[in-house]
Coordinates of C-alpha atoms in Angstrom, one line a residue:
M1 CA -10.9 13.7 -14.4
R2 CA -9.2 13.6 -17.8
R3 CA -6.3 11.6 -16.3
G4 CA -8.6 9.2 -14.6
A5 CA -10.5 8.7 -17.9
A6 CA -7.3 7.9 -19.7
L7 CA -6.3 5.4 -17.0
S8 CA -9.8 3.8 -17.1
R9 CA -9.7 3.5 -20.9
G10 CA -6.2 2.0 -20.8
A11 CA -7.5 -0.6 -18.3
R12 CA -10.4 -1.4 -20.6
R13 CA -8.1 -1.8 -23.6
R14 CA -5.8 -4.2 -21.6
G15 CA -8.8 -6.2 -20.5
E16 CA -8.5 -5.2 -16.9
F17 CA -11.9 -3.6 -16.7
P18 CA -15.0 -4.7 -18.6
A19 CA -16.3 -2.8 -21.6
G20 CA -18.5 0.1 -20.6
T21 CA -16.7 0.8 -17.3
D22 CA -17.7 4.3 -16.3
H23 CA -14.6 6.3 -15.5
V24 CA -16.5 8.8 -13.4
A25 CA -17.9 6.0 -11.3
V26 CA -14.4 4.6 -10.9
F27 CA -13.1 7.9 -9.6
E28 CA -16.1 8.5 -7.3
T29 CA -15.9 5.0 -5.8
M30 CA -12.2 5.5 -5.1
A31 CA -12.5 9.0 -3.7
A32 CA -15.6 8.5 -1.6
P33 CA -14.0 6.9 1.5
I34 CA -11.2 9.5 1.5
Y35 CA -13.6 12.5 1.3
F36 CA -15.9 10.9 3.8
R37 CA -13.1 10.8 6.3
L38 CA -12.1 14.4 5.5
L39 CA -15.6 15.8 5.8
V40 CA -17.1 13.7 8.6
G41 CA -13.9 13.3 10.5
S42 CA -14.3 9.5 11.1
G43 CA -10.6 9.0 11.3
P44 CA -7.3 10.1 9.8
V45 CA -6.7 9.8 6.1
E46 CA -3.6 7.5 6.0
E47 CA -1.9 5.5 3.3
D48 CA -3.9 2.4 4.4
T49 CA -7.2 4.4 3.7
A50 CA -6.1 5.1 0.2
D51 CA -4.9 1.6 -0.4
Q52 CA -8.2 0.1 0.7
A53 CA -10.1 2.5 -1.4
V54 CA -8.1 1.5 -4.5
R55 CA -8.5 -2.2 -3.7
I56 CA -12.3 -1.9 -3.3
T57 CA -12.6 0.2 -6.5
L58 CA -10.5 -2.2 -8.6
A59 CA -12.6 -5.2 -7.3
A60 CA -15.9 -3.4 -8.1
A61 CA -14.7 -2.3 -11.6
R62 CA -13.3 -5.8 -12.4
A63 CA -16.6 -7.4 -11.3
G64 CA -18.5 -5.1 -13.7
A65 CA -20.3 -3.1 -10.9
L66 CA -19.0 0.2 -12.3
T67 CA -20.2 -0.2 -15.9
Q68 CA -23.0 1.9 -17.4
D69 CA -26.3 -0.1 -17.2
S70 CA -24.6 -2.8 -15.2
S71 CA -26.8 -5.8 -14.2
V72 CA -24.2 -6.3 -11.4
A73 CA -24.9 -2.8 -10.1
V74 CA -28.7 -3.3 -10.4
R75 CA -28.6 -6.6 -8.5
A76 CA -26.5 -4.9 -5.8
T77 CA -28.9 -2.0 -5.5
E78 CA -31.9 -4.4 -5.3
A79 CA -30.2 -6.5 -2.7
D80 CA -29.3 -3.4 -0.7
A81 CA -33.0 -2.4 -0.8
G82 CA -34.1 -5.8 0.3
Q83 CA -35.8 -6.5 -3.1
A84 CA -33.5 -9.3 -4.4

């Protein structure tokens, strides 16, 4: 996690991620589809799986969905619950 935190902080300093990006949320978002496949057995974990997880995570982080107290994340949660 320390290495992931350092990468996330570097991305924030370079302006690649918005301020307040939660490095734990970044790591969890990236690792979730890989662990899901390992635990549930929904398919093999291949390079494409990892690449897609990284692309999705980067898009979410850049959009501000992985920041602490993110209004983007709140809107997504409300929409997912049918409340938006």
